[in-house]
JSON list of C-alpha atoms in Angstrom, two decimals:
[
{"chain": "A", "resi": 7, "resn": "LYS", "atom": "CA", "xyz": [4.61, 5.46, -16.66]},
{"chain": "A", "resi": 8, "resn": "GLN", "atom": "CA", "xyz": [4.67, 6.48, -13.49]},
{"chain": "A", "resi": 9, "resn": "GLU", "atom": "CA", "xyz": [8.32, 5.68, -11.38]},
{"chain": "A", "resi": 10, "resn": "VAL", "atom": "CA", "xyz": [8.84, 6.73, -7.93]},
{"chain": "A", "resi": 11, "resn": "THR", "atom": "CA", "xyz": [11.88, 5.47, -5.91]},
{"chain": "A", "resi": 12, "resn": "GLN", "atom": "CA", "xyz": [13.00, 6.69, -2.19]},
{"chain": "A", "resi": 13, "resn": "ILE", "atom": "CA", "xyz": [16.32, 6.77, -1.21]},
{"chain": "A", "resi": 14, "resn": "PRO", "atom": "CA", "xyz": [18.00, 6.31, 1.25]},
{"chain": "A", "resi": 15, "resn": "ALA", "atom": "CA", "xyz": [17.19, 2.32, 0.82]},
{"chain": "A", "resi": 16, "resn": "ALA", "atom": "CA", "xyz": [18.50, 1.44, 4.71]},
{"chain": "A", "resi": 17, "resn": "LEU", "atom": "CA", "xyz": [19.62, 3.46, 7.11]},
{"chain": "A", "resi": 18, "resn": "SER", "atom": "CA", "xyz": [20.17, 3.03, 10.45]},
{"chain": "A", "resi": 19, "resn": "VAL", "atom": "CA", "xyz": [20.31, 6.59, 13.50]},
{"chain": "A", "resi": 20, "resn": "PRO", "atom": "CA", "xyz": [21.04, 6.46, 17.02]},
{"chain": "A", "resi": 21, "resn": "GLU", "atom": "CA", "xyz": [18.19, 7.57, 19.09]},
{"chain": "A", "resi": 22, "resn": "GLY", "atom": "CA", "xyz": [16.98, 11.12, 19.30]},
{"chain": "A", "resi": 23, "resn": "GLU", "atom": "CA", "xyz": [18.43, 12.03, 16.26]},
{"chain": "A", "resi": 24, "resn": "ASN", "atom": "CA", "xyz": [16.01, 13.16, 13.00]},
{"chain": "A", "resi": 25, "resn": "LEU", "atom": "CA", "xyz": [15.45, 11.41, 9.98]},
{"chain": "A", "resi": 26, "resn": "VAL", "atom": "CA", "xyz": [14.79, 12.41, 6.85]},
{"chain": "A", "resi": 27, "resn": "LEU", "atom": "CA", "xyz": [14.01, 9.95, 3.86]},
{"chain": "A", "resi": 28, "resn": "ASN", "atom": "CA", "xyz": [13.18, 11.01, 0.45]},
{"chain": "A", "resi": 29, "resn": "CYS", "atom": "CA", "xyz": [11.02, 9.97, -2.59]},
{"chain": "A", "resi": 30, "resn": "SER", "atom": "CA", "xyz": [11.57, 10.69, -6.22]},
{"chain": "A", "resi": 31, "resn": "PHE", "atom": "CA", "xyz": [7.90, 10.55, -8.83]},
{"chain": "A", "resi": 32, "resn": "THR", "atom": "CA", "xyz": [9.27, 10.34, -12.96]},
{"chain": "A", "resi": 33, "resn": "ASP", "atom": "CA", "xyz": [5.36, 12.20, -13.14]},
{"chain": "A", "resi": 34, "resn": "SER", "atom": "CA", "xyz": [3.99, 15.27, -11.98]},
{"chain": "A", "resi": 35, "resn": "ALA", "atom": "CA", "xyz": [1.12, 14.33, -12.65]},
{"chain": "A", "resi": 36, "resn": "ILE", "atom": "CA", "xyz": [-0.30, 13.43, -9.30]},
{"chain": "A", "resi": 37, "resn": "TYR", "atom": "CA", "xyz": [-3.17, 13.99, -6.78]},
{"chain": "A", "resi": 38, "resn": "ASN", "atom": "CA", "xyz": [-2.21, 13.44, -3.91]},
{"chain": "A", "resi": 39, "resn": "LEU", "atom": "CA", "xyz": [1.13, 11.41, -2.10]},
{"chain": "A", "resi": 40, "resn": "GLN", "atom": "CA", "xyz": [0.56, 9.37, 0.71]},
{"chain": "A", "resi": 41, "resn": "TRP", "atom": "CA", "xyz": [2.98, 7.73, 3.67]},
{"chain": "A", "resi": 42, "resn": "PHE", "atom": "CA", "xyz": [3.08, 4.55, 4.99]},
{"chain": "A", "resi": 43, "resn": "ARG", "atom": "CA", "xyz": [4.35, 2.91, 7.59]},
{"chain": "A", "resi": 44, "resn": "GLN", "atom": "CA", "xyz": [4.97, -0.98, 7.36]},
{"chain": "A", "resi": 45, "resn": "ASP", "atom": "CA", "xyz": [6.54, -2.89, 10.29]},
{"chain": "A", "resi": 46, "resn": "PRO", "atom": "CA", "xyz": [7.42, -7.10, 9.62]},
{"chain": "A", "resi": 47, "resn": "GLY", "atom": "CA", "xyz": [4.89, -8.85, 9.10]},
{"chain": "A", "resi": 48, "resn": "LYS", "atom": "CA", "xyz": [2.45, -6.25, 9.37]},
{"chain": "A", "resi": 49, "resn": "GLY", "atom": "CA", "xyz": [0.31, -4.28, 7.42]},
{"chain": "A", "resi": 50, "resn": "LEU", "atom": "CA", "xyz": [0.92, -0.60, 5.80]},
{"chain": "A", "resi": 51, "resn": "THR", "atom": "CA", "xyz": [0.22, 2.37, 8.02]},
{"chain": "A", "resi": 52, "resn": "SER", "atom": "CA", "xyz": [-0.98, 5.14, 6.73]},
{"chain": "A", "resi": 53, "resn": "LEU", "atom": "CA", "xyz": [0.93, 8.31, 8.44]},
{"chain": "A", "resi": 54, "resn": "LEU", "atom": "CA", "xyz": [0.23, 10.96, 5.70]},
{"chain": "A", "resi": 55, "resn": "LEU", "atom": "CA", "xyz": [-1.59, 13.01, 2.46]},
{"chain": "A", "resi": 56, "resn": "ILE", "atom": "CA", "xyz": [-0.51, 15.49, 1.34]},
{"chain": "A", "resi": 57, "resn": "GLN", "atom": "CA", "xyz": [-2.62, 16.87, -1.94]},
{"chain": "A", "resi": 58, "resn": "SER", "atom": "CA", "xyz": [-1.27, 18.03, -4.60]},
{"chain": "A", "resi": 59, "resn": "SER", "atom": "CA", "xyz": [-2.06, 21.33, -4.13]},
{"chain": "A", "resi": 60, "resn": "GLN", "atom": "CA", "xyz": [-0.42, 21.10, -0.75]},
{"chain": "A", "resi": 61, "resn": "ARG", "atom": "CA", "xyz": [3.16, 21.87, -0.13]},
{"chain": "A", "resi": 62, "resn": "GLU", "atom": "CA", "xyz": [3.27, 19.83, 3.19]},
{"chain": "A", "resi": 63, "resn": "GLN", "atom": "CA", "xyz": [1.92, 18.43, 5.90]},
{"chain": "A", "resi": 64, "resn": "THR", "atom": "CA", "xyz": [2.29, 17.83, 9.48]},
{"chain": "A", "resi": 65, "resn": "SER", "atom": "CA", "xyz": [1.38, 14.85, 12.10]},
{"chain": "A", "resi": 66, "resn": "GLY", "atom": "CA", "xyz": [2.96, 15.07, 15.44]},
{"chain": "A", "resi": 67, "resn": "ARG", "atom": "CA", "xyz": [6.84, 14.62, 15.05]},
{"chain": "A", "resi": 68, "resn": "LEU", "atom": "CA", "xyz": [6.97, 13.87, 11.79]},
{"chain": "A", "resi": 69, "resn": "ASN", "atom": "CA", "xyz": [6.61, 16.33, 8.67]},
{"chain": "A", "resi": 70, "resn": "ALA", "atom": "CA", "xyz": [5.83, 15.35, 4.85]},
{"chain": "A", "resi": 71, "resn": "SER", "atom": "CA", "xyz": [7.44, 18.09, 2.26]},
{"chain": "A", "resi": 72, "resn": "LEU", "atom": "CA", "xyz": [5.92, 18.93, -1.05]},
{"chain": "A", "resi": 73, "resn": "ASP", "atom": "CA", "xyz": [7.25, 19.17, -4.63]},
{"chain": "A", "resi": 74, "resn": "LYS", "atom": "CA", "xyz": [4.88, 18.78, -7.13]},
{"chain": "A", "resi": 75, "resn": "SER", "atom": "CA", "xyz": [7.00, 20.49, -9.52]},
{"chain": "A", "resi": 76, "resn": "SER", "atom": "CA", "xyz": [10.57, 18.52, -9.28]},
{"chain": "A", "resi": 77, "resn": "GLY", "atom": "CA", "xyz": [8.87, 15.33, -8.32]},
{"chain": "A", "resi": 78, "resn": "ARG", "atom": "CA", "xyz": [10.48, 15.38, -4.87]},
{"chain": "A", "resi": 79, "resn": "SER", "atom": "CA", "xyz": [8.84, 14.24, -0.95]},
{"chain": "A", "resi": 80, "resn": "THR", "atom": "CA", "xyz": [9.88, 13.88, 1.97]},
{"chain": "A", "resi": 81, "resn": "LEU", "atom": "CA", "xyz": [9.09, 12.76, 5.05]},
{"chain": "A", "resi": 82, "resn": "TYR", "atom": "CA", "xyz": [11.02, 14.16, 8.38]},
{"chain": "A", "resi": 83, "resn": "ILE", "atom": "CA", "xyz": [10.52, 12.16, 12.01]},
{"chain": "A", "resi": 84, "resn": "ALA", "atom": "CA", "xyz": [11.36, 14.32, 15.09]},
{"chain": "A", "resi": 85, "resn": "ALA", "atom": "CA", "xyz": [13.65, 13.22, 17.72]},
{"chain": "A", "resi": 86, "resn": "SER", "atom": "CA", "xyz": [13.77, 9.41, 16.54]},
{"chain": "A", "resi": 87, "resn": "GLN", "atom": "CA", "xyz": [12.80, 7.25, 18.70]},
{"chain": "A", "resi": 88, "resn": "PRO", "atom": "CA", "xyz": [13.55, 2.78, 18.98]},
{"chain": "A", "resi": 89, "resn": "GLY", "atom": "CA", "xyz": [9.75, 3.31, 18.21]},
{"chain": "A", "resi": 90, "resn": "ASP", "atom": "CA", "xyz": [9.83, 4.16, 14.83]},
{"chain": "A", "resi": 91, "resn": "SER", "atom": "CA", "xyz": [11.69, 1.75, 13.10]},
{"chain": "A", "resi": 92, "resn": "ALA", "atom": "CA", "xyz": [9.81, 0.45, 10.45]},
{"chain": "A", "resi": 93, "resn": "THR", "atom": "CA", "xyz": [10.42, 0.47, 6.95]},
{"chain": "A", "resi": 94, "resn": "TYR", "atom": "CA", "xyz": [8.73, 3.83, 5.22]},
{"chain": "A", "resi": 95, "resn": "LEU", "atom": "CA", "xyz": [6.79, 3.97, 2.26]},
{"chain": "A", "resi": 96, "resn": "CYS", "atom": "CA", "xyz": [5.78, 6.13, 0.31]},
{"chain": "A", "resi": 97, "resn": "ALA", "atom": "CA", "xyz": [3.00, 5.96, -2.76]},
{"chain": "A", "resi": 98, "resn": "VAL", "atom": "CA", "xyz": [1.57, 8.70, -5.84]},
{"chain": "A", "resi": 99, "resn": "GLU", "atom": "CA", "xyz": [-1.31, 8.24, -7.06]},
{"chain": "A", "resi": 100, "resn": "SER", "atom": "CA", "xyz": [-2.62, 8.92, -10.68]},
{"chain": "A", "resi": 101, "resn": "TRP", "atom": "CA", "xyz": [-5.07, 7.95, -12.36]},
{"chain": "A", "resi": 102, "resn": "GLY", "atom": "CA", "xyz": [-7.44, 6.38, -9.00]},
{"chain": "A", "resi": 103, "resn": "LYS", "atom": "CA", "xyz": [-3.99, 3.76, -9.22]},
{"chain": "A", "resi": 104, "resn": "LEU", "atom": "CA", "xyz": [-1.38, 4.27, -6.42]},
{"chain": "A", "resi": 105, "resn": "GLN", "atom": "CA", "xyz": [2.79, 3.75, -7.14]},
{"chain": "A", "resi": 106, "resn": "PHE", "atom": "CA", "xyz": [4.79, 2.77, -4.21]},
{"chain": "A", "resi": 107, "resn": "GLY", "atom": "CA", "xyz": [7.99, 3.06, -3.93]},
{"chain": "A", "resi": 108, "resn": "ALA", "atom": "CA", "xyz": [10.82, 0.66, -3.11]},
{"chain": "A", "resi": 109, "resn": "GLY", "atom": "CA", "xyz": [10.63, 1.89, 0.82]},
{"chain": "A", "resi": 110, "resn": "THR", "atom": "CA", "xyz": [12.89, 2.72, 3.16]},
{"chain": "A", "resi": 111, "resn": "GLN", "atom": "CA", "xyz": [14.10, 0.42, 5.89]},
{"chain": "A", "resi": 112, "resn": "VAL", "atom": "CA", "xyz": [14.36, 2.41, 9.07]},
{"chain": "A", "resi": 113, "resn": "VAL", "atom": "CA", "xyz": [16.58, 1.47, 12.54]},
{"chain": "A", "resi": 114, "resn": "VAL", "atom": "CA", "xyz": [16.69, 4.00, 15.45]},
{"chain": "A", "resi": 115, "resn": "THR", "atom": "CA", "xyz": [19.23, 2.67, 17.81]},
{"chain": "A", "resi": 116, "resn": "PRO", "atom": "CA", "xyz": [18.72, 2.57, 21.71]},
{"chain": "B", "resi": 29, "resn": "ASP", "atom": "CA", "xyz": [-12.13, -3.30, 16.28]},
{"chain": "B", "resi": 30, "resn": "THR", "atom": "CA", "xyz": [-10.21, -3.75, 13.24]},
{"chain": "B", "resi": 31, "resn": "ALA", "atom": "CA", "xyz": [-10.73, -1.58, 10.01]},
{"chain": "B", "resi": 32, "resn": "VAL", "atom": "CA", "xyz": [-9.66, -3.80, 7.33]},
{"chain": "B", "resi": 33, "resn": "SER", "atom": "CA", "xyz": [-9.12, -7.50, 7.82]},
{"chain": "B", "resi": 34, "resn": "GLN", "atom": "CA", "xyz": [-7.88, -9.97, 6.18]},
{"chain": "B", "resi": 35, "resn": "THR", "atom": "CA", "xyz": [-8.58, -13.91, 6.44]},
{"chain": "B", "resi": 36, "resn": "PRO", "atom": "CA", "xyz": [-6.56, -16.21, 6.59]},
{"chain": "B", "resi": 37, "resn": "LYS", "atom": "CA", "xyz": [-3.27, -14.84, 7.09]},
{"chain": "B", "resi": 38, "resn": "TYR", "atom": "CA", "xyz": [-0.72, -17.00, 5.86]},
{"chain": "B", "resi": 39, "resn": "LEU", "atom": "CA", "xyz": [-2.03, -20.39, 3.65]},
{"chain": "B", "resi": 40, "resn": "VAL", "atom": "CA", "xyz": [0.84, -22.41, 2.47]},
{"chain": "B", "resi": 41, "resn": "THR", "atom": "CA", "xyz": [-0.55, -24.52, -0.33]},
{"chain": "B", "resi": 42, "resn": "GLN", "atom": "CA", "xyz": [0.21, -26.40, -3.47]},
{"chain": "B", "resi": 43, "resn": "MET", "atom": "CA", "xyz": [1.39, -26.03, -7.21]},
{"chain": "B", "resi": 44, "resn": "GLY", "atom": "CA", "xyz": [-1.75, -26.19, -8.93]},
{"chain": "B", "resi": 45, "resn": "ASN", "atom": "CA", "xyz": [-4.28, -25.97, -5.94]},
{"chain": "B", "resi": 46, "resn": "ASP", "atom": "CA", "xyz": [-7.04, -22.92, -5.90]},
{"chain": "B", "resi": 47, "resn": "LYS", "atom": "CA", "xyz": [-6.76, -21.18, -3.31]},
{"chain": "B", "resi": 48, "resn": "SER", "atom": "CA", "xyz": [-9.73, -17.45, -2.03]},
{"chain": "B", "resi": 49, "resn": "ILE", "atom": "CA", "xyz": [-8.65, -15.53, 0.30]},
{"chain": "B", "resi": 50, "resn": "LYS", "atom": "CA", "xyz": [-11.31, -13.04, 2.41]},
{"chain": "B", "resi": 51, "resn": "CYS", "atom": "CA", "xyz": [-10.76, -9.02, 2.98]},
{"chain": "B", "resi": 52, "resn": "GLU", "atom": "CA", "xyz": [-14.22, -7.64, 5.49]},
{"chain": "B", "resi": 53, "resn": "GLN", "atom": "CA", "xyz": [-13.95, -3.74, 6.02]},
{"chain": "B", "resi": 54, "resn": "ASN", "atom": "CA", "xyz": [-16.13, -2.23, 8.58]},
{"chain": "B", "resi": 55, "resn": "LEU", "atom": "CA", "xyz": [-15.19, 1.43, 7.98]},
{"chain": "B", "resi": 56, "resn": "GLY", "atom": "CA", "xyz": [-18.23, 2.34, 5.54]},
{"chain": "B", "resi": 57, "resn": "HIS", "atom": "CA", "xyz": [-15.74, 3.01, 2.55]},
{"chain": "B", "resi": 58, "resn": "ASP", "atom": "CA", "xyz": [-17.59, 2.74, -1.08]},
{"chain": "B", "resi": 59, "resn": "THR", "atom": "CA", "xyz": [-13.71, 1.54, -2.76]},
{"chain": "B", "resi": 60, "resn": "MET", "atom": "CA", "xyz": [-12.11, -1.90, -1.76]},
{"chain": "B", "resi": 61, "resn": "TYR", "atom": "CA", "xyz": [-8.22, -2.81, -3.37]},
{"chain": "B", "resi": 62, "resn": "TRP", "atom": "CA", "xyz": [-5.71, -5.91, -3.64]},
{"chain": "B", "resi": 63, "resn": "TYR", "atom": "CA", "xyz": [-2.48, -5.47, -3.73]},
{"chain": "B", "resi": 64, "resn": "LYS", "atom": "CA", "xyz": [0.41, -7.34, -3.72]},
{"chain": "B", "resi": 65, "resn": "GLN", "atom": "CA", "xyz": [3.97, -6.98, -2.51]},
{"chain": "B", "resi": 66, "resn": "ASP", "atom": "CA", "xyz": [6.67, -9.63, -4.57]},
{"chain": "B", "resi": 67, "resn": "SER", "atom": "CA", "xyz": [9.60, -10.96, -3.24]},
{"chain": "B", "resi": 68, "resn": "LYS", "atom": "CA", "xyz": [11.07, -7.70, -3.47]},
{"chain": "B", "resi": 69, "resn": "LYS", "atom": "CA", "xyz": [8.74, -5.51, -1.49]},
{"chain": "B", "resi": 70, "resn": "PHE", "atom": "CA", "xyz": [7.69, -3.24, -3.89]},
{"chain": "B", "resi": 71, "resn": "LEU", "atom": "CA", "xyz": [3.55, -2.79, -3.96]},
{"chain": "B", "resi": 72, "resn": "LYS", "atom": "CA", "xyz": [1.56, -3.34, -6.18]},
{"chain": "B", "resi": 73, "resn": "ILE", "atom": "CA", "xyz": [-2.07, -2.57, -6.93]},
{"chain": "B", "resi": 74, "resn": "MET", "atom": "CA", "xyz": [-3.81, -5.71, -8.71]},
{"chain": "B", "resi": 75, "resn": "PHE", "atom": "CA", "xyz": [-7.70, -4.34, -8.42]},
{"chain": "B", "resi": 76, "resn": "SER", "atom": "CA", "xyz": [-10.23, -2.45, -7.19]},
{"chain": "B", "resi": 77, "resn": "TYR", "atom": "CA", "xyz": [-13.27, -2.40, -7.07]},
{"chain": "B", "resi": 78, "resn": "ASN", "atom": "CA", "xyz": [-16.17, 0.88, -6.10]},
{"chain": "B", "resi": 79, "resn": "ASN", "atom": "CA", "xyz": [-20.06, -0.04, -4.79]},
{"chain": "B", "resi": 80, "resn": "LYS", "atom": "CA", "xyz": [-19.15, -3.49, -5.91]},
{"chain": "B", "resi": 81, "resn": "GLU", "atom": "CA", "xyz": [-17.88, -2.29, -9.19]},
{"chain": "B", "resi": 82, "resn": "LEU", "atom": "CA", "xyz": [-14.93, -3.20, -11.06]},
{"chain": "B", "resi": 83, "resn": "ILE", "atom": "CA", "xyz": [-12.55, -0.09, -11.48]},
{"chain": "B", "resi": 84, "resn": "ILE", "atom": "CA", "xyz": [-8.92, -1.31, -12.32]},
{"chain": "B", "resi": 85, "resn": "ASN", "atom": "CA", "xyz": [-7.67, -4.32, -12.92]},
{"chain": "B", "resi": 86, "resn": "GLU", "atom": "CA", "xyz": [-3.83, -3.46, -14.19]},
{"chain": "B", "resi": 87, "resn": "THR", "atom": "CA", "xyz": [-2.99, -7.00, -16.09]},
{"chain": "B", "resi": 88, "resn": "VAL", "atom": "CA", "xyz": [-3.62, -9.68, -13.53]},
{"chain": "B", "resi": 89, "resn": "PRO", "atom": "CA", "xyz": [-3.00, -12.93, -15.53]},
{"chain": "B", "resi": 90, "resn": "ASN", "atom": "CA", "xyz": [-7.39, -14.27, -14.84]},
{"chain": "B", "resi": 91, "resn": "ARG", "atom": "CA", "xyz": [-7.24, -17.80, -13.02]},
{"chain": "B", "resi": 92, "resn": "PHE", "atom": "CA", "xyz": [-7.20, -14.31, -10.70]},
{"chain": "B", "resi": 93, "resn": "SER", "atom": "CA", "xyz": [-10.94, -13.19, -9.86]},
{"chain": "B", "resi": 94, "resn": "PRO", "atom": "CA", "xyz": [-11.72, -10.94, -7.86]},
{"chain": "B", "resi": 95, "resn": "LYS", "atom": "CA", "xyz": [-15.53, -11.17, -6.78]},
{"chain": "B", "resi": 96, "resn": "SER", "atom": "CA", "xyz": [-17.44, -8.66, -4.66]},
{"chain": "B", "resi": 97, "resn": "PRO", "atom": "CA", "xyz": [-20.54, -9.84, -3.32]},
{"chain": "B", "resi": 98, "resn": "ASP", "atom": "CA", "xyz": [-21.38, -6.06, -0.53]},
{"chain": "B", "resi": 99, "resn": "LYS", "atom": "CA", "xyz": [-19.16, -2.97, -0.65]},
{"chain": "B", "resi": 100, "resn": "ALA", "atom": "CA", "xyz": [-17.96, -4.37, 2.45]},
{"chain": "B", "resi": 101, "resn": "HIS", "atom": "CA", "xyz": [-16.48, -8.16, 1.21]},
{"chain": "B", "resi": 102, "resn": "LEU", "atom": "CA", "xyz": [-13.93, -7.85, -1.43]},
{"chain": "B", "resi": 103, "resn": "ASN", "atom": "CA", "xyz": [-12.32, -11.28, -1.72]},
{"chain": "B", "resi": 104, "resn": "LEU", "atom": "CA", "xyz": [-9.35, -12.85, -4.40]},
{"chain": "B", "resi": 105, "resn": "HIS", "atom": "CA", "xyz": [-9.41, -16.14, -6.03]},
{"chain": "B", "resi": 106, "resn": "ILE", "atom": "CA", "xyz": [-6.63, -17.59, -6.89]},
{"chain": "B", "resi": 107, "resn": "ASN", "atom": "CA", "xyz": [-7.22, -20.37, -10.02]},
{"chain": "B", "resi": 108, "resn": "SER", "atom": "CA", "xyz": [-4.20, -23.26, -10.93]},
{"chain": "B", "resi": 109, "resn": "LEU", "atom": "CA", "xyz": [-1.76, -21.44, -7.96]},
{"chain": "B", "resi": 110, "resn": "GLU", "atom": "CA", "xyz": [1.79, -21.85, -9.60]},
{"chain": "B", "resi": 111, "resn": "LEU", "atom": "CA", "xyz": [5.02, -20.94, -7.82]},
{"chain": "B", "resi": 112, "resn": "GLY", "atom": "CA", "xyz": [5.47, -17.27, -8.55]},
{"chain": "B", "resi": 113, "resn": "ASP", "atom": "CA", "xyz": [2.24, -16.18, -7.24]},
{"chain": "B", "resi": 114, "resn": "SER", "atom": "CA", "xyz": [4.52, -16.33, -3.61]},
{"chain": "B", "resi": 115, "resn": "ALA", "atom": "CA", "xyz": [3.89, -13.16, -2.30]},
{"chain": "B", "resi": 116, "resn": "VAL", "atom": "CA", "xyz": [1.74, -11.68, 0.44]},
{"chain": "B", "resi": 117, "resn": "TYR", "atom": "CA", "xyz": [-1.17, -9.41, -0.62]},
{"chain": "B", "resi": 118, "resn": "PHE", "atom": "CA", "xyz": [-3.01, -6.97, 0.25]},
{"chain": "B", "resi": 119, "resn": "CYS", "atom": "CA", "xyz": [-6.40, -4.99, 0.79]},
{"chain": "B", "resi": 120, "resn": "ALA", "atom": "CA", "xyz": [-7.58, -1.49, 1.11]},
{"chain": "B", "resi": 121, "resn": "SER", "atom": "CA", "xyz": [-9.99, 0.37, 1.31]},
{"chain": "B", "resi": 122, "resn": "SER", "atom": "CA", "xyz": [-10.90, 4.21, 0.86]},
{"chain": "B", "resi": 123, "resn": "GLN", "atom": "CA", "xyz": [-13.64, 6.27, 1.67]},
{"chain": "B", "resi": 124, "resn": "ASP", "atom": "CA", "xyz": [-14.43, 6.38, -2.68]},
{"chain": "B", "resi": 125, "resn": "ARG", "atom": "CA", "xyz": [-12.75, 6.71, -5.17]},
{"chain": "B", "resi": 126, "resn": "SER", "atom": "CA", "xyz": [-11.62, 9.85, -4.92]},
{"chain": "B", "resi": 127, "resn": "SER", "atom": "CA", "xyz": [-8.26, 11.17, -4.81]},
{"chain": "B", "resi": 128, "resn": "TYR", "atom": "CA", "xyz": [-8.43, 12.85, -1.44]},
{"chain": "B", "resi": 129, "resn": "ASN", "atom": "CA", "xyz": [-8.92, 10.31, 0.49]},
{"chain": "B", "resi": 130, "resn": "GLU", "atom": "CA", "xyz": [-6.22, 7.72, 2.21]},
{"chain": "B", "resi": 131, "resn": "GLN", "atom": "CA", "xyz": [-6.73, 4.28, 2.16]},
{"chain": "B", "resi": 132, "resn": "PHE", "atom": "CA", "xyz": [-6.77, 1.66, 4.49]},
{"chain": "B", "resi": 133, "resn": "PHE", "atom": "CA", "xyz": [-4.38, -1.39, 4.04]},
{"chain": "B", "resi": 134, "resn": "GLY", "atom": "CA", "xyz": [-5.73, -5.15, 5.92]},
{"chain": "B", "resi": 135, "resn": "PRO", "atom": "CA", "xyz": [-2.88, -6.90, 7.64]},
{"chain": "B", "resi": 136, "resn": "GLY", "atom": "CA", "xyz": [-1.84, -9.19, 4.88]},
{"chain": "B", "resi": 137, "resn": "THR", "atom": "CA", "xyz": [-2.15, -12.95, 4.10]},
{"chain": "B", "resi": 138, "resn": "ARG", "atom": "CA", "xyz": [1.47, -13.85, 3.59]},
{"chain": "B", "resi": 139, "resn": "LEU", "atom": "CA", "xyz": [1.08, -16.58, -0.16]},
{"chain": "B", "resi": 140, "resn": "THR", "atom": "CA", "xyz": [3.45, -20.03, -0.23]},
{"chain": "B", "resi": 141, "resn": "VAL", "atom": "CA", "xyz": [2.77, -22.03, -3.23]},
{"chain": "B", "resi": 142, "resn": "LEU", "atom": "CA", "xyz": [5.77, -24.84, -2.62]}
]
């Protein structure tokens, strides 16, 4: 059974600092890994999708790495801004199903 | 234009009632999903439909019945609501069943059962 863990559960940083969010999964037989952002009372916004054959994906200030063999992914957000405050969820796809972690709640203070 | 929309956004009802949540996507996607996010914020898949055909049913009580009248719509009907059904329900869609496609989520429906 696939289990997805995100550490830390919550993170508070001053504006301008880089953010590092971690995701680990127990079964390396995944097809892809997706990072989402969830704002309070809102739906999920897809940030990055990494295929199982890829090692990383980049979009603007966001960079996500994937090490399938060790069951880990890291999301880096450079030069954080108050608008980056949200909950970040990672999800791995196995056999057509997305399995989610519990998320990391991020607060970026001005 | 909203890509994946759900109605209603909030739903408050009494135990034992029957209610429906509607979902529509205008992305031309073939595959749609229902997820449940409980009070601990864990998101879990409930159902997946591909081109109106059920492909995933994650041991959800049969009080929950999804219906897909066409590939742009996936509605969720819940009979005999229970307190434990209180959660946020998210609809999502993807291009097709391929694992190369990202999933796009709706804004969620917050269901409260009293």
